[in-house]
Amino acid sequence: MLSKIRASIGNNTLLKIGSINAVSVILQILGGLITSKLIAIYLGERGMALLGYLRNFITSAQAAGNLGLSNGIVKYVATGDEKSHLLSKLLSTVVIVSLVATLIVSSVLYVGATYFNTQVFGERTQYIYVFKLLAIALPFITLNGILLAVINGQSAYKKVVNIQIFSNLLGLAIAVLSIVYYGVQGALFALVISPAVILVITLIALGKQGDVLRSILWSNFDTAALLKLGSYTLMALFSMIVLPLVYIAIRKEIGDGAGYWDAMTRISSYYVKFVATLMTLYILPQLAKASTDASFRKEIFGFYKTVLPLFGVGLVVIFLLRHFIIGLVFTEDFIPMTHLFKWQLLGDFFKVASIVIGYQIIATNNLKLFLITEIISLGVIYCSGIYLVRKFGYEGASMGHCFSYFIHLLVLLFIFRKPLFGKIIAASE
């Protein structure tokens, strides 16, 4: 029986990558659980809140620094540009633009550290040095993201997963030591410095592929390459600006019960991470290569037949173990969030089913279609979230999550109805 299962996994690339990726994701989840417990024990609720604020801020700073170009790198490397002089121009352009943008963001962070400290942590909390440290670390974080995108575009799945595994272990070690010995300040330090230190692991993992770094030259800067990637920047910036504002509005509408919703989304991030990283590792590069409706359909339904059912079974298990999970990750004070699980889990199922189709929009660099679907999606999230919160309290936020991704899935199925369900005419030889 076990031999048949191994053979089945070995013959299916998606499952094979998923099994390899599972090790990395499990380590991420275990690391998250360990650090969450340590934060609760050593730092308390206030420390947890401070880290949450800084984590969101770092995400925005990273997005502003790399300008959303990572997906563009994956697409053009995956489609074969790595075999030509175009890769040198592409990478040189991306690195130059990203580093210039990062240096601008870093300069603003360093000079305005006092202002950002007040906006993120409040006037009573003084962690100005954290923002100055982030300003110094940001260029290294950006370069690491670019190199990972190159490796991912080359479909070097094992190498990407190995980088993730060692990065998780290193990040966990830094976090544990920093929290135990230096408390809140150590935790903030670890959150900023860990992503930058990971660059060392990525450079080591590059190995012979490190030659790609020598092709990055100022003389290779190409405006045409920048224009090819410009739409990826607009996609990333749109999501980076609008989506947080929508969730902030919903969180303000919830009021006192927002903590339960935040806790639910934290649990959701743990299990969704597995599928999300799998899609980044495999689906996006494969869709970038898919030049026909038949190949697109094959990738989508291959995912639906293999990964999605397993994900669904996992969601059922999580629902049955919801009380145990709350006690493990949080405390008994969070028991009221149990009735959020059904809406969140069902919504996450719709989310994963829709995202895998939506990746085709990114893979094909279709800015117009991206903006249309995002505006519809964000509009539904906002309207349904606000309405349902007013009607059902904080539970309405999870209900809105479920409803919005159900609508998002229907919209994408309608848009891609022909390549997914229409008759495919074989290409003439």
PDB file of N, CA and C in Angstrom, residues 345-377:
ATOM      1  N   LEU A 345     -13.081  28.523   7.368  1.00  0.00           N
ATOM      2  CA  LEU A 345     -12.594  27.338   6.656  1.00  0.00           C
ATOM      3  C   LEU A 345     -13.252  27.197   5.289  1.00  0.00           C
ATOM      4  N   LEU A 346     -14.563  27.409   5.239  1.00  0.00           N
ATOM      5  CA  LEU A 346     -15.264  27.328   3.958  1.00  0.00           C
ATOM      6  C   LEU A 346     -14.789  28.433   3.025  1.00  0.00           C
ATOM      7  N   GLY A 347     -14.598  29.625   3.587  1.00  0.00           N
ATOM      8  CA  GLY A 347     -14.089  30.733   2.787  1.00  0.00           C
ATOM      9  C   GLY A 347     -12.692  30.469   2.252  1.00  0.00           C
ATOM     10  N   ASP A 348     -11.853  29.828   3.065  1.00  0.00           N
ATOM     11  CA  ASP A 348     -10.495  29.506   2.623  1.00  0.00           C
ATOM     12  C   ASP A 348     -10.495  28.454   1.517  1.00  0.00           C
ATOM     13  N   PHE A 349     -11.473  27.544   1.552  1.00  0.00           N
ATOM     14  CA  PHE A 349     -11.597  26.562   0.470  1.00  0.00           C
ATOM     15  C   PHE A 349     -11.910  27.280  -0.846  1.00  0.00           C
ATOM     16  N   PHE A 350     -12.877  28.214  -0.803  1.00  0.00           N
ATOM     17  CA  PHE A 350     -13.209  29.004  -1.995  1.00  0.00           C
ATOM     18  C   PHE A 350     -12.010  29.860  -2.417  1.00  0.00           C
ATOM     19  N   LYS A 351     -11.285  30.368  -1.428  1.00  0.00           N
ATOM     20  CA  LYS A 351     -10.129  31.229  -1.699  1.00  0.00           C
ATOM     21  C   LYS A 351      -9.062  30.488  -2.489  1.00  0.00           C
ATOM     22  N   VAL A 352      -8.709  29.293  -2.034  1.00  0.00           N
ATOM     23  CA  VAL A 352      -7.677  28.501  -2.709  1.00  0.00           C
ATOM     24  C   VAL A 352      -8.145  28.087  -4.104  1.00  0.00           C
ATOM     25  N   ALA A 353      -9.420  27.698  -4.215  1.00  0.00           N
ATOM     26  CA  ALA A 353      -9.968  27.288  -5.512  1.00  0.00           C
ATOM     27  C   ALA A 353      -9.956  28.438  -6.516  1.00  0.00           C
ATOM     28  N   SER A 354     -10.116  29.660  -6.025  1.00  0.00           N
ATOM     29  CA  SER A 354     -10.140  30.819  -6.919  1.00  0.00           C
ATOM     30  C   SER A 354      -8.740  31.354  -7.213  1.00  0.00           C
ATOM     31  N   ILE A 355      -7.864  31.324  -6.210  1.00  0.00           N
ATOM     32  CA  ILE A 355      -6.517  31.872  -6.395  1.00  0.00           C
ATOM     33  C   ILE A 355      -5.754  31.133  -7.485  1.00  0.00           C
ATOM     34  N   VAL A 356      -5.923  29.803  -7.534  1.00  0.00           N
ATOM     35  CA  VAL A 356      -5.180  29.025  -8.531  1.00  0.00           C
ATOM     36  C   VAL A 356      -5.581  29.434  -9.949  1.00  0.00           C
ATOM     37  N   ILE A 357      -6.846  29.809 -10.141  1.00  0.00           N
ATOM     38  CA  ILE A 357      -7.271  30.320 -11.453  1.00  0.00           C
ATOM     39  C   ILE A 357      -6.761  31.742 -11.640  1.00  0.00           C
ATOM     40  N   GLY A 358      -6.853  32.537 -10.575  1.00  0.00           N
ATOM     41  CA  GLY A 358      -6.417  33.926 -10.645  1.00  0.00           C
ATOM     42  C   GLY A 358      -4.943  34.086 -10.969  1.00  0.00           C
ATOM     43  N   TYR A 359      -4.136  33.066 -10.664  1.00  0.00           N
ATOM     44  CA  TYR A 359      -2.714  33.134 -10.984  1.00  0.00           C
ATOM     45  C   TYR A 359      -2.478  33.249 -12.485  1.00  0.00           C
ATOM     46  N   GLN A 360      -3.453  32.814 -13.277  1.00  0.00           N
ATOM     47  CA  GLN A 360      -3.326  32.925 -14.729  1.00  0.00           C
ATOM     48  C   GLN A 360      -3.268  34.391 -15.145  1.00  0.00           C
ATOM     49  N   ILE A 361      -3.961  35.244 -14.409  1.00  0.00           N
ATOM     50  CA  ILE A 361      -3.952  36.674 -14.715  1.00  0.00           C
ATOM     51  C   ILE A 361      -2.557  37.245 -14.496  1.00  0.00           C
ATOM     52  N   ILE A 362      -1.910  36.815 -13.405  1.00  0.00           N
ATOM     53  CA  ILE A 362      -0.552  37.273 -13.116  1.00  0.00           C
ATOM     54  C   ILE A 362       0.433  36.675 -14.109  1.00  0.00           C
ATOM     55  N   ALA A 363       0.271  35.372 -14.385  1.00  0.00           N
ATOM     56  CA  ALA A 363       1.194  34.682 -15.288  1.00  0.00           C
ATOM     57  C   ALA A 363       1.173  35.283 -16.689  1.00  0.00           C
ATOM     58  N   THR A 364      -0.015  35.745 -17.132  1.00  0.00           N
ATOM     59  CA  THR A 364      -0.142  36.329 -18.468  1.00  0.00           C
ATOM     60  C   THR A 364       0.021  37.847 -18.460  1.00  0.00           C
ATOM     61  N   ASN A 365       0.281  38.409 -17.259  1.00  0.00           N
ATOM     62  CA  ASN A 365       0.544  39.846 -17.141  1.00  0.00           C
ATOM     63  C   ASN A 365      -0.621  40.686 -17.666  1.00  0.00           C
ATOM     64  N   ASN A 366      -1.850  40.266 -17.318  1.00  0.00           N
ATOM     65  CA  ASN A 366      -3.053  40.950 -17.808  1.00  0.00           C
ATOM     66  C   ASN A 366      -3.507  41.982 -16.781  1.00  0.00           C
ATOM     67  N   LEU A 367      -2.993  43.199 -16.901  1.00  0.00           N
ATOM     68  CA  LEU A 367      -3.268  44.251 -15.922  1.00  0.00           C
ATOM     69  C   LEU A 367      -4.744  44.636 -15.889  1.00  0.00           C
ATOM     70  N   LYS A 368      -5.356  44.777 -17.070  1.00  0.00           N
ATOM     71  CA  LYS A 368      -6.757  45.191 -17.140  1.00  0.00           C
ATOM     72  C   LYS A 368      -7.660  44.195 -16.422  1.00  0.00           C
ATOM     73  N   LEU A 369      -7.476  42.916 -16.708  1.00  0.00           N
ATOM     74  CA  LEU A 369      -8.295  41.881 -16.084  1.00  0.00           C
ATOM     75  C   LEU A 369      -8.022  41.811 -14.582  1.00  0.00           C
ATOM     76  N   PHE A 370      -6.764  42.027 -14.194  1.00  0.00           N
ATOM     77  CA  PHE A 370      -6.413  42.027 -12.771  1.00  0.00           C
ATOM     78  C   PHE A 370      -7.166  43.125 -12.036  1.00  0.00           C
ATOM     79  N   LEU A 371      -7.158  44.332 -12.593  1.00  0.00           N
ATOM     80  CA  LEU A 371      -7.828  45.454 -11.939  1.00  0.00           C
ATOM     81  C   LEU A 371      -9.334  45.223 -11.845  1.00  0.00           C
ATOM     82  N   ILE A 372      -9.922  44.663 -12.904  1.00  0.00           N
ATOM     83  CA  ILE A 372     -11.366  44.398 -12.896  1.00  0.00           C
ATOM     84  C   ILE A 372     -11.724  43.406 -11.796  1.00  0.00           C
ATOM     85  N   THR A 373     -11.008  42.286 -11.753  1.00  0.00           N
ATOM     86  CA  THR A 373     -11.320  41.251 -10.755  1.00  0.00           C
ATOM     87  C   THR A 373     -11.014  41.724  -9.339  1.00  0.00           C
ATOM     88  N   GLU A 374      -9.935  42.497  -9.161  1.00  0.00           N
ATOM     89  CA  GLU A 374      -9.580  42.991  -7.830  1.00  0.00           C
ATOM     90  C   GLU A 374     -10.594  44.004  -7.321  1.00  0.00           C
ATOM     91  N   ILE A 375     -11.042  44.893  -8.201  1.00  0.00           N
ATOM     92  CA  ILE A 375     -12.036  45.895  -7.795  1.00  0.00           C
ATOM     93  C   ILE A 375     -13.336  45.213  -7.389  1.00  0.00           C
ATOM     94  N   ILE A 376     -13.763  44.218  -8.172  1.00  0.00           N
ATOM     95  CA  ILE A 376     -14.974  43.465  -7.825  1.00  0.00           C
ATOM     96  C   ILE A 376     -14.783  42.743  -6.496  1.00  0.00           C
ATOM     97  N   SER A 377     -13.646  42.063  -6.348  1.00  0.00           N
ATOM     98  CA  SER A 377     -13.376  41.288  -5.141  1.00  0.00           C
ATOM     99  C   SER A 377     -13.313  42.168  -3.901  1.00  0.00           C
TER     100      SER A 377
END
